[in-house]
PDB file of C-alpha atoms in Angstrom:
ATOM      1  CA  UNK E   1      48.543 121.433  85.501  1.00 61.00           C
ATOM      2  CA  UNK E   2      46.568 120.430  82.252  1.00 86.00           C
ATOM      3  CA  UNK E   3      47.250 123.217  80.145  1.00 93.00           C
ATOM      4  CA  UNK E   4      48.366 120.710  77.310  1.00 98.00           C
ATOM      5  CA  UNK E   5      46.048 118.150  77.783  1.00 97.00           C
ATOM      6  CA  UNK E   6      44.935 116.084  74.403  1.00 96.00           C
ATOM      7  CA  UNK E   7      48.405 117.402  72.948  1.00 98.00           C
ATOM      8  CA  UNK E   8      50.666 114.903  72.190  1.00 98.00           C
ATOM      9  CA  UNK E   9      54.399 116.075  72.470  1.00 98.00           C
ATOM     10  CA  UNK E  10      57.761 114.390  70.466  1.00 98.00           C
ATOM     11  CA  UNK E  11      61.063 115.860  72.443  1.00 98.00           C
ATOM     12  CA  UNK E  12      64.269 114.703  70.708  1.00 98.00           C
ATOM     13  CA  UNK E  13      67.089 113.503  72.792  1.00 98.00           C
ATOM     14  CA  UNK E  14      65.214 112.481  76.262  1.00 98.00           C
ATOM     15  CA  UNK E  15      66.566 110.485  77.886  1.00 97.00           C
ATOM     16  CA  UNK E  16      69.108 112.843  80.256  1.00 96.00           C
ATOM     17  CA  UNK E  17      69.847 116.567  80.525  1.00 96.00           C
ATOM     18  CA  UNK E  18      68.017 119.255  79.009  1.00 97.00           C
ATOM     19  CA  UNK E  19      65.778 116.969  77.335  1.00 98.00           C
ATOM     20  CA  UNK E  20      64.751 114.980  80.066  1.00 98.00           C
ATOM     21  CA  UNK E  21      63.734 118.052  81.855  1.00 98.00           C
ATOM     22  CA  UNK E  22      61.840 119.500  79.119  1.00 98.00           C
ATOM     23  CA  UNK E  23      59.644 115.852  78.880  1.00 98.00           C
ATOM     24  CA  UNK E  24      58.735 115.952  82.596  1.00 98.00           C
ATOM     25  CA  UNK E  25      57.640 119.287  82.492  1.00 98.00           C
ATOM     26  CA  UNK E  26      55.896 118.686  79.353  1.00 98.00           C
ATOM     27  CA  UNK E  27      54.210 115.519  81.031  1.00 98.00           C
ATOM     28  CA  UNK E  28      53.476 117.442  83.983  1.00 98.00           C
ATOM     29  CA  UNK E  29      51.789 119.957  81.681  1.00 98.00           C
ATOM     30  CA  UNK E  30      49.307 117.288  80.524  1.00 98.00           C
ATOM     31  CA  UNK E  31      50.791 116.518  77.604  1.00 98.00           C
ATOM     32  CA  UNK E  32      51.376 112.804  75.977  1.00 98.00           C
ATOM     33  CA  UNK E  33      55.350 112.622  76.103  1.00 98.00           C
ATOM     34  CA  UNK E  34      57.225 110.917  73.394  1.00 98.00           C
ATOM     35  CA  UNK E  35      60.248 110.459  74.638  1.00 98.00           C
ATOM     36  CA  UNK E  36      63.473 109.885  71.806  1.00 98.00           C
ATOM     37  CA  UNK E  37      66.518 108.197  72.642  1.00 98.00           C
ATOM     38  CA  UNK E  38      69.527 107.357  70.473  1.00 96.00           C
ATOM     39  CA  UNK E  39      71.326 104.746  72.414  1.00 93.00           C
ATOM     40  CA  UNK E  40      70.429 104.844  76.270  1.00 93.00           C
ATOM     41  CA  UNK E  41      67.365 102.649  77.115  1.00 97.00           C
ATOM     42  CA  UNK E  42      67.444 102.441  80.764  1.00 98.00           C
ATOM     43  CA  UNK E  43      68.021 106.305  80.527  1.00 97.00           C
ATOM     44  CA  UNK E  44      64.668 106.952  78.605  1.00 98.00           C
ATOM     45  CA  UNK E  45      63.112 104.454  80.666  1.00 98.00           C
ATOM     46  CA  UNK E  46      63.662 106.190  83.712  1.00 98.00           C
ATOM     47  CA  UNK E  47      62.701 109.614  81.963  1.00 98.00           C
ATOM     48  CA  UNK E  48      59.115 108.208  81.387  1.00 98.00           C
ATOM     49  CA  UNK E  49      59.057 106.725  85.089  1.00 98.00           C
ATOM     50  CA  UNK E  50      59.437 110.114  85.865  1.00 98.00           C
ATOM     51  CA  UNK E  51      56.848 111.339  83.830  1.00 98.00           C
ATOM     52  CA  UNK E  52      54.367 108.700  85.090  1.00 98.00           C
ATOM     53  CA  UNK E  53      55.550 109.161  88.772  1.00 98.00           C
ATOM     54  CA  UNK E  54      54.479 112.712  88.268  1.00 96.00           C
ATOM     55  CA  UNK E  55      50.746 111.747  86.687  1.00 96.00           C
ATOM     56  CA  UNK E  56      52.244 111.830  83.287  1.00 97.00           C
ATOM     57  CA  UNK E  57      51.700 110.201  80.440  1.00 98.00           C
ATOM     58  CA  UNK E  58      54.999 109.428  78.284  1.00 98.00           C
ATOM     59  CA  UNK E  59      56.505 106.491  75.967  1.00 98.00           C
ATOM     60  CA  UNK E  60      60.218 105.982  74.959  1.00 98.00           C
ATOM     61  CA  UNK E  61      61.482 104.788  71.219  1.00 98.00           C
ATOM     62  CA  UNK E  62      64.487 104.628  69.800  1.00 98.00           C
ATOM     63  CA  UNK E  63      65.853 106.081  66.408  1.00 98.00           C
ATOM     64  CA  UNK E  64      69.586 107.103  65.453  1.00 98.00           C
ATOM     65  CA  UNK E  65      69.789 110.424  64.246  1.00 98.00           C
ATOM     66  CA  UNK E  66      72.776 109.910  62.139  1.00 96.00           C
ATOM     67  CA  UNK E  67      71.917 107.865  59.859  1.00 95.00           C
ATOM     68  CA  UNK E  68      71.126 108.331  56.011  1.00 94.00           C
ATOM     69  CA  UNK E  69      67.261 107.765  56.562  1.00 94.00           C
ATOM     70  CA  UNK E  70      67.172 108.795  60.083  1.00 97.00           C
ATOM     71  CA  UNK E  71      63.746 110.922  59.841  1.00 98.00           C
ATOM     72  CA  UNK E  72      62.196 108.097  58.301  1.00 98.00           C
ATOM     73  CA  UNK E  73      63.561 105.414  60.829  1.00 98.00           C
ATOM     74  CA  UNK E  74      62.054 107.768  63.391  1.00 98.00           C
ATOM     75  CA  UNK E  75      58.550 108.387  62.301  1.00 98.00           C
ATOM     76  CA  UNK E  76      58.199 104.712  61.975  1.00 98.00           C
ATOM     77  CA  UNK E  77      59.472 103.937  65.248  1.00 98.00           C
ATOM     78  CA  UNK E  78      57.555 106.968  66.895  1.00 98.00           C
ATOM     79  CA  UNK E  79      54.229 105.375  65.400  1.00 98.00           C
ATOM     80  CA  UNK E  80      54.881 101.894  66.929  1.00 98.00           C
ATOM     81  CA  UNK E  81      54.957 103.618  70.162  1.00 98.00           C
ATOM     82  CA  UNK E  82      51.908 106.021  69.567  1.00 98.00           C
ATOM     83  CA  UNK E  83      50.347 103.001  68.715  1.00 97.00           C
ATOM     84  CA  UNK E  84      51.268 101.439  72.249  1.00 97.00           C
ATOM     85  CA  UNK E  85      50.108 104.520  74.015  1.00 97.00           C
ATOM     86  CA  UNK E  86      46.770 103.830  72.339  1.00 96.00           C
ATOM     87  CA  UNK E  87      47.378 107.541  70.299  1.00 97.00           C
ATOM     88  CA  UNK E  88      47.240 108.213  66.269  1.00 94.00           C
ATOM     89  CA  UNK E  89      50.260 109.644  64.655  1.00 97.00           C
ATOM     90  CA  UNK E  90      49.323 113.496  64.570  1.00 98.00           C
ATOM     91  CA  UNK E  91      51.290 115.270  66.893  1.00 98.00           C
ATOM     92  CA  UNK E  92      51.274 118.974  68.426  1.00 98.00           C
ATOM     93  CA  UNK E  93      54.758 119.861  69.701  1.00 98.00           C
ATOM     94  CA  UNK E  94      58.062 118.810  68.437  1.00 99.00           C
ATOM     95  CA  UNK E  95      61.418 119.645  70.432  1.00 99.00           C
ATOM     96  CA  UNK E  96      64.395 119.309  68.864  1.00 98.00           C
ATOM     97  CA  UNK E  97      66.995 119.050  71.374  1.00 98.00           C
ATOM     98  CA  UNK E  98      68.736 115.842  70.703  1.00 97.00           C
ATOM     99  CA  UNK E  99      72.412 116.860  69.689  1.00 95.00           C
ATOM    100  CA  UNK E 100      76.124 116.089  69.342  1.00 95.00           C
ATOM    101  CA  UNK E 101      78.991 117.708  70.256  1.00 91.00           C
ATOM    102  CA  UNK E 102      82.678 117.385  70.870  1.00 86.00           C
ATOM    103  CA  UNK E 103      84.099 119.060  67.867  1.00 83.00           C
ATOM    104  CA  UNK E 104      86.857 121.400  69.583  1.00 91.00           C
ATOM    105  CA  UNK E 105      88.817 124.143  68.009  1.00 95.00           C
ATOM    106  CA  UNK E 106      89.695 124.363  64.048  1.00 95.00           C
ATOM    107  CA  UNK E 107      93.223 122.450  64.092  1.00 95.00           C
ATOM    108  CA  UNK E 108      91.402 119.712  66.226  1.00 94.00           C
ATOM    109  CA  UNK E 109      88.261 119.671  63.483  1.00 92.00           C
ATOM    110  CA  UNK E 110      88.049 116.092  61.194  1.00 95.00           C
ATOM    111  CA  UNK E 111      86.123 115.626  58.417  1.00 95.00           C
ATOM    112  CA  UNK E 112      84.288 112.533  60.171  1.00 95.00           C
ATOM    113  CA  UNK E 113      83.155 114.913  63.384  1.00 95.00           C
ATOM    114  CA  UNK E 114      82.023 117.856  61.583  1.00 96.00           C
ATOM    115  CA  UNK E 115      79.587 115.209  58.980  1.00 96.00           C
ATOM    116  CA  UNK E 116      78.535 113.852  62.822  1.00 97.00           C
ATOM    117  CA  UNK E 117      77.471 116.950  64.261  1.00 97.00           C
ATOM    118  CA  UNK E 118      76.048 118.383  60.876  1.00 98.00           C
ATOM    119  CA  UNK E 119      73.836 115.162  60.518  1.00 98.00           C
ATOM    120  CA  UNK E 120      72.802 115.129  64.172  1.00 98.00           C
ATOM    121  CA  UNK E 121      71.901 118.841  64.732  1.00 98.00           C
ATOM    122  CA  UNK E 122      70.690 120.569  61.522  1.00 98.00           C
ATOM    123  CA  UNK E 123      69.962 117.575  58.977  1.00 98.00           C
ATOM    124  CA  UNK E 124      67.815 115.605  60.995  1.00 98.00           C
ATOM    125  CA  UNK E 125      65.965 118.530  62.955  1.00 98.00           C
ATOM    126  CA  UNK E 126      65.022 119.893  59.282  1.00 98.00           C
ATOM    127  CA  UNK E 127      63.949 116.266  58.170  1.00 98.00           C
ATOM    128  CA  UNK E 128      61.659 115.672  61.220  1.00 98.00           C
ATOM    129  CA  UNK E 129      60.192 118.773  60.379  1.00 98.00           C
ATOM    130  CA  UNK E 130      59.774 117.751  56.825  1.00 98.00           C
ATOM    131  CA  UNK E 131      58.546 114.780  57.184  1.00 98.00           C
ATOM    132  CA  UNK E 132      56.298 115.568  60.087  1.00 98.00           C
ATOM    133  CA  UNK E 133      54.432 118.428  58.727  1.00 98.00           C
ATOM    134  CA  UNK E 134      51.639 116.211  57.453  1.00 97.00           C
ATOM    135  CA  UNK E 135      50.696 115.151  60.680  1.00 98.00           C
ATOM    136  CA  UNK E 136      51.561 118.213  62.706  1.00 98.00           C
ATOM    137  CA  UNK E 137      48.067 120.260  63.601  1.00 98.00           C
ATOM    138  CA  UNK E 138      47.604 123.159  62.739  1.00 98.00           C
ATOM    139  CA  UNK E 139      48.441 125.312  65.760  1.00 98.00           C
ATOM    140  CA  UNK E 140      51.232 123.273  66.738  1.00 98.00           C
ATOM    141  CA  UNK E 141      54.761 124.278  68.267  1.00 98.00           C
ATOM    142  CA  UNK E 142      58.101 123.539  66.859  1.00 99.00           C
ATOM    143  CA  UNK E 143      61.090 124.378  69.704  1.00 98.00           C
ATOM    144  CA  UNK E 144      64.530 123.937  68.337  1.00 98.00           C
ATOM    145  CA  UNK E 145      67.440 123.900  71.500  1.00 98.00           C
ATOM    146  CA  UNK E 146      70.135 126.199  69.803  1.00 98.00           C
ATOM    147  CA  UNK E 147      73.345 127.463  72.115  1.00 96.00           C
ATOM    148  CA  UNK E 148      74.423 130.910  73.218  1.00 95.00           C
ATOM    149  CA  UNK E 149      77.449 129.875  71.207  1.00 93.00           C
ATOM    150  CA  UNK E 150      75.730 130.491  68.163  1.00 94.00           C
ATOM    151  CA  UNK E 151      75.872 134.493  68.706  1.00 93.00           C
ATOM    152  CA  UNK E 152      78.674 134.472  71.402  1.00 92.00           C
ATOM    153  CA  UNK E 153      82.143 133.402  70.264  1.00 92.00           C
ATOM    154  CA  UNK E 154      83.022 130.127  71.090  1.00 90.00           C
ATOM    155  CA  UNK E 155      86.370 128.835  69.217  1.00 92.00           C
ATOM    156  CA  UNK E 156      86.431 125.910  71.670  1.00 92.00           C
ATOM    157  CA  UNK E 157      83.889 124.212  69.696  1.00 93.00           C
ATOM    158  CA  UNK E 158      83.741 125.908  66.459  1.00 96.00           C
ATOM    159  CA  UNK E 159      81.508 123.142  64.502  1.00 96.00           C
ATOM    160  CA  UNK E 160      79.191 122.293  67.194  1.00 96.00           C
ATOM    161  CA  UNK E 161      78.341 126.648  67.031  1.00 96.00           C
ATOM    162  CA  UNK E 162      78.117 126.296  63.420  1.00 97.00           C
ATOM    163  CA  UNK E 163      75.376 123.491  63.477  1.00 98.00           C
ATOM    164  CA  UNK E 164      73.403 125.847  65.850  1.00 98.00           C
ATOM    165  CA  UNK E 165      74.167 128.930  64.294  1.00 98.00           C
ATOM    166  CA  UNK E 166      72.515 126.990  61.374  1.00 98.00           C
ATOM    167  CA  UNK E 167      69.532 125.694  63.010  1.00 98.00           C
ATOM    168  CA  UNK E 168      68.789 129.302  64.125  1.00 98.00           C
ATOM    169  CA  UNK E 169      68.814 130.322  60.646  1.00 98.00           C
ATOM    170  CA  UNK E 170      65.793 127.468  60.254  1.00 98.00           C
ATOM    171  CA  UNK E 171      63.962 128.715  63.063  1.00 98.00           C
ATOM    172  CA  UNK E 172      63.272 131.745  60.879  1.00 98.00           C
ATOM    173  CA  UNK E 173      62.476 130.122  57.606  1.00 98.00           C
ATOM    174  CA  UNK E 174      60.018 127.674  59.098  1.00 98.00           C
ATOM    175  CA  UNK E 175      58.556 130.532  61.209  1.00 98.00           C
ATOM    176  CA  UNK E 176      57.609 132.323  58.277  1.00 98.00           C
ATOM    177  CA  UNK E 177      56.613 129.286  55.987  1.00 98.00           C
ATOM    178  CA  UNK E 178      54.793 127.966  58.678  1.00 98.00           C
ATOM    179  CA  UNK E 179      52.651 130.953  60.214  1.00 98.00           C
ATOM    180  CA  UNK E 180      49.748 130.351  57.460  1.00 98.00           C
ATOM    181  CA  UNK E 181      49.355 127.312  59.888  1.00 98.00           C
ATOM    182  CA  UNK E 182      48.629 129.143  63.042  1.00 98.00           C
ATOM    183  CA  UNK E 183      51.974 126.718  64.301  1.00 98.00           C
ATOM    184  CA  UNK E 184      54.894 128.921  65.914  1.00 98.00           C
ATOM    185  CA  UNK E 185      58.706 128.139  65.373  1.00 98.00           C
ATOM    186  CA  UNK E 186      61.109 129.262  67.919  1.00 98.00           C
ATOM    187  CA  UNK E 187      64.897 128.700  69.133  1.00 98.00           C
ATOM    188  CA  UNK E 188      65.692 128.716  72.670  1.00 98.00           C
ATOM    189  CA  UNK E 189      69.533 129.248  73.515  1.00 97.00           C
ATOM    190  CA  UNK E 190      70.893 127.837  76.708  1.00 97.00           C
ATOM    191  CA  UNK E 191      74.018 128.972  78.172  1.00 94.00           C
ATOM    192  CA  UNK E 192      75.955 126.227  80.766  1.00 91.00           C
ATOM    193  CA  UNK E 193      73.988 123.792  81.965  1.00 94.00           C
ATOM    194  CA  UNK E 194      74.779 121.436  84.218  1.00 89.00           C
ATOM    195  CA  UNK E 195      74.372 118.249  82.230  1.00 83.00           C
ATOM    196  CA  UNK E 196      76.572 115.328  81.254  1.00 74.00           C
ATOM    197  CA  UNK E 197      77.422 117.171  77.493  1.00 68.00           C
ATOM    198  CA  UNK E 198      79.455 119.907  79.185  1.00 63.00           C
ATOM    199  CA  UNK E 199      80.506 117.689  82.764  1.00 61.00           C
ATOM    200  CA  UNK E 200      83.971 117.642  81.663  1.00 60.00           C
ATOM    201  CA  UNK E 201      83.916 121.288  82.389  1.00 56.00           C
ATOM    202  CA  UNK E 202      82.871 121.065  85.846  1.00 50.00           C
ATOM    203  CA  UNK E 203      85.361 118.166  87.177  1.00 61.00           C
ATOM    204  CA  UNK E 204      86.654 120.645  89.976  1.00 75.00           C
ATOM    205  CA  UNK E 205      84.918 122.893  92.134  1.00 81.00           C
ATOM    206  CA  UNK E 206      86.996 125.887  90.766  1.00 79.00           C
ATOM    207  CA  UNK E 207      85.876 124.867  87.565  1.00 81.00           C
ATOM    208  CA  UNK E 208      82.155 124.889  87.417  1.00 81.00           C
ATOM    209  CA  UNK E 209      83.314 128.448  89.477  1.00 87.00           C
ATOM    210  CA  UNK E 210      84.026 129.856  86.149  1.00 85.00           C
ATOM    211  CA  UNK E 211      80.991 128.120  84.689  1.00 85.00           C
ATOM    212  CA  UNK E 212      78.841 130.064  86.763  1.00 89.00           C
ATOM    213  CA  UNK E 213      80.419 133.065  86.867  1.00 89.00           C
ATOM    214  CA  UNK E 214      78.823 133.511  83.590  1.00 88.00           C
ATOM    215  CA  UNK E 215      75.376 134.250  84.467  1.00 93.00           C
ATOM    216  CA  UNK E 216      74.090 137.356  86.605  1.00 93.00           C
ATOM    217  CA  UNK E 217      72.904 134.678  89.255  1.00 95.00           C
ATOM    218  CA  UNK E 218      76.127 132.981  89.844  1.00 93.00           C
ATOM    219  CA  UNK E 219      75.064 130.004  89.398  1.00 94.00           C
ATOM    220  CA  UNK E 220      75.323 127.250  86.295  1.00 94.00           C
ATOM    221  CA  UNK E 221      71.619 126.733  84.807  1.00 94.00           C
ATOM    222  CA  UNK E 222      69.572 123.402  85.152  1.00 95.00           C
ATOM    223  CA  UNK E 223      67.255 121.555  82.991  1.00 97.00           C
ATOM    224  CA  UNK E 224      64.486 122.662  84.639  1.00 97.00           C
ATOM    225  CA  UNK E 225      65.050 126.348  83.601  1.00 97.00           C
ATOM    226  CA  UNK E 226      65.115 125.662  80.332  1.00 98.00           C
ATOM    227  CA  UNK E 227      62.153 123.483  80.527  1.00 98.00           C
ATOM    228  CA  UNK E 228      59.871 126.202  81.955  1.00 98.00           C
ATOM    229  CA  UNK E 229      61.123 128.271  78.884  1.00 98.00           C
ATOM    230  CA  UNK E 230      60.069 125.564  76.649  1.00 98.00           C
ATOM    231  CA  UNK E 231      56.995 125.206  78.202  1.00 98.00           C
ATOM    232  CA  UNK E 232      55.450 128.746  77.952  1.00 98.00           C
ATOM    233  CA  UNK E 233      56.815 128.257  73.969  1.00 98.00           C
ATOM    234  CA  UNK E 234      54.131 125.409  73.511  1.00 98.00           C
ATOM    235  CA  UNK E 235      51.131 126.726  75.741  1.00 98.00           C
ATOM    236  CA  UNK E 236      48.409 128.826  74.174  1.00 97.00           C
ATOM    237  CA  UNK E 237      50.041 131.550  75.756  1.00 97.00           C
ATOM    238  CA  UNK E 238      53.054 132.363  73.267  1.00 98.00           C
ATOM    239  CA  UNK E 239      50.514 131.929  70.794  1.00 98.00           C
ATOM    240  CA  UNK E 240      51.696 135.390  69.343  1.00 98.00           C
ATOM    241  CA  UNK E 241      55.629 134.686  69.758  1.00 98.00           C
ATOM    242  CA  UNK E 242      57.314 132.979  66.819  1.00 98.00           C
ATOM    243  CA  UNK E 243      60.103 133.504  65.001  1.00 98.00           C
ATOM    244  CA  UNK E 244      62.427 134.222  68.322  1.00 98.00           C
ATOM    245  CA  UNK E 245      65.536 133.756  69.710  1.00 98.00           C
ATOM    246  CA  UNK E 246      64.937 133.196  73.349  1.00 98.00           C
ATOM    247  CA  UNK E 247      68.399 133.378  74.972  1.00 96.00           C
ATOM    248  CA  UNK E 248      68.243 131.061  78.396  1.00 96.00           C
ATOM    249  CA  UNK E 249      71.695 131.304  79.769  1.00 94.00           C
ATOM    250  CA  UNK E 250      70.886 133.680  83.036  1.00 95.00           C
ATOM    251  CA  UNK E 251      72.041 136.737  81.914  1.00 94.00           C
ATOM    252  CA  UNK E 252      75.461 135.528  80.390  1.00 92.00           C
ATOM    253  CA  UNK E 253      77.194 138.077  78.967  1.00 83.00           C
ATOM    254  CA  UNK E 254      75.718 141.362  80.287  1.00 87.00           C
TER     255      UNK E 254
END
């Protein structure tokens, strides 16, 4: 498939799970991968093996998301590697996936965790947009990776649903500010997904039991489902589609 071919693509967080899954599709779409990592090299390196074992095109850099400067760390790190992959620093597609969890319920909540998870999945998502609208085309596609738990009730992790109920809220701000630009903003909303965030969940085979249970298919997602999702967001296709929540969790809750 070449349907993104010429399009360079930034996906946050690529190294494992969801976000490797959305870069190898991505790749396989045509696209020129960029593929973020915050502390796993060998992890990103094997996403972009993947990439390139699949006729891809894709580079890895580094940037911590956490930090005070973070979008500005990344941008100059993401242009080092452009640079590498012989590409100028305008992009077309920017994922936002990388995030942090692990905040558990509201007597478990500390003031250090909930600044963590803020920092990692609203501050710098709206920063890398910031900061990256001068060199996103026109036309271009902005995918944040929210969680059914930001419109399902999820006390077991009440801050990590706050950040995402909160980068929802930017998906329709941006959407709107944006659209003069012919470049779409969406959210798409996994439900379980078997990754290593939520493999504490899944330790016994009872367990991911009631993991699946929670979709229509009886089965717990994988990255690849949400990566087809993803994909259709960026392609020419859902030129007309901005603006939406796009729950991906298999019918969860119906």
């Amino acid at each position: 498939m070449s349907r993104l071919a010429g399009r360079t693509a930034i996906v946050t967080g690529a190294s494992r799970g969801i976000g490797r899954g959305i870069a190898e599709r991505l790749g396989r779409d045509g696209a020129l991968v960029a593929v973020h990592y915050g502390s796993s090299a060998d992890a990103a390196a094997a996403t972009v093996e993947a990439v390139e074992r699949a006729g891809g095109r894709a580079f890895a850099f580094r940037a911590a998301l956490d930090l005070p400067d973070a979008a500005g760390a990344f941008y100059a790190a993401l242009d080092e590697g452009l640079a590498g992959a012989g590409a100028g620093p305008e992009f077309d597609i920017l994922v936002n996936n990388a995030g942090a969890s692990g905040s558990g319920r509201i007597h478990q909540l500390t003031p250090e965790v909930f600044d963590r998870l803020f920092a990692v999945n609203v501050k710098a998502p709206l920063f890398l947009v910031q900061q990256g609208l001068g060199r996103l085309r026109d036309g271009g596609r902005i995918v944040n990776i929210s969680s059914l738990t930001s419109r399902h009730a999820y006390p077991e992790s009440v801050t990590y649903a706050m950040t995402k109920g909160a980068l929802d809220t930017m998906t329709l701000a941006l959407a709107k500010e944006l659209g003069p630009r012919g470049i779409t903003v969406n959210t798409v909303a996994p439900g379980f997904v078997a990754t290593d965030m939520n493999a504490r969940h899944r330790t016994t085979p009872e367990a991911a039991a009631v993991l699946a249970a929670h979709s229509v298919f009886g089965r717990i997602g994988a990255p690849a489902d949400i990566a087809d999702v993803v994909s259709f967001l960026v392609s020419d296709d859902a030129r007309w589609l901005t603006g939406q929540y796009l729950e991906t969790g298999g019918g969860a809750g119906l």
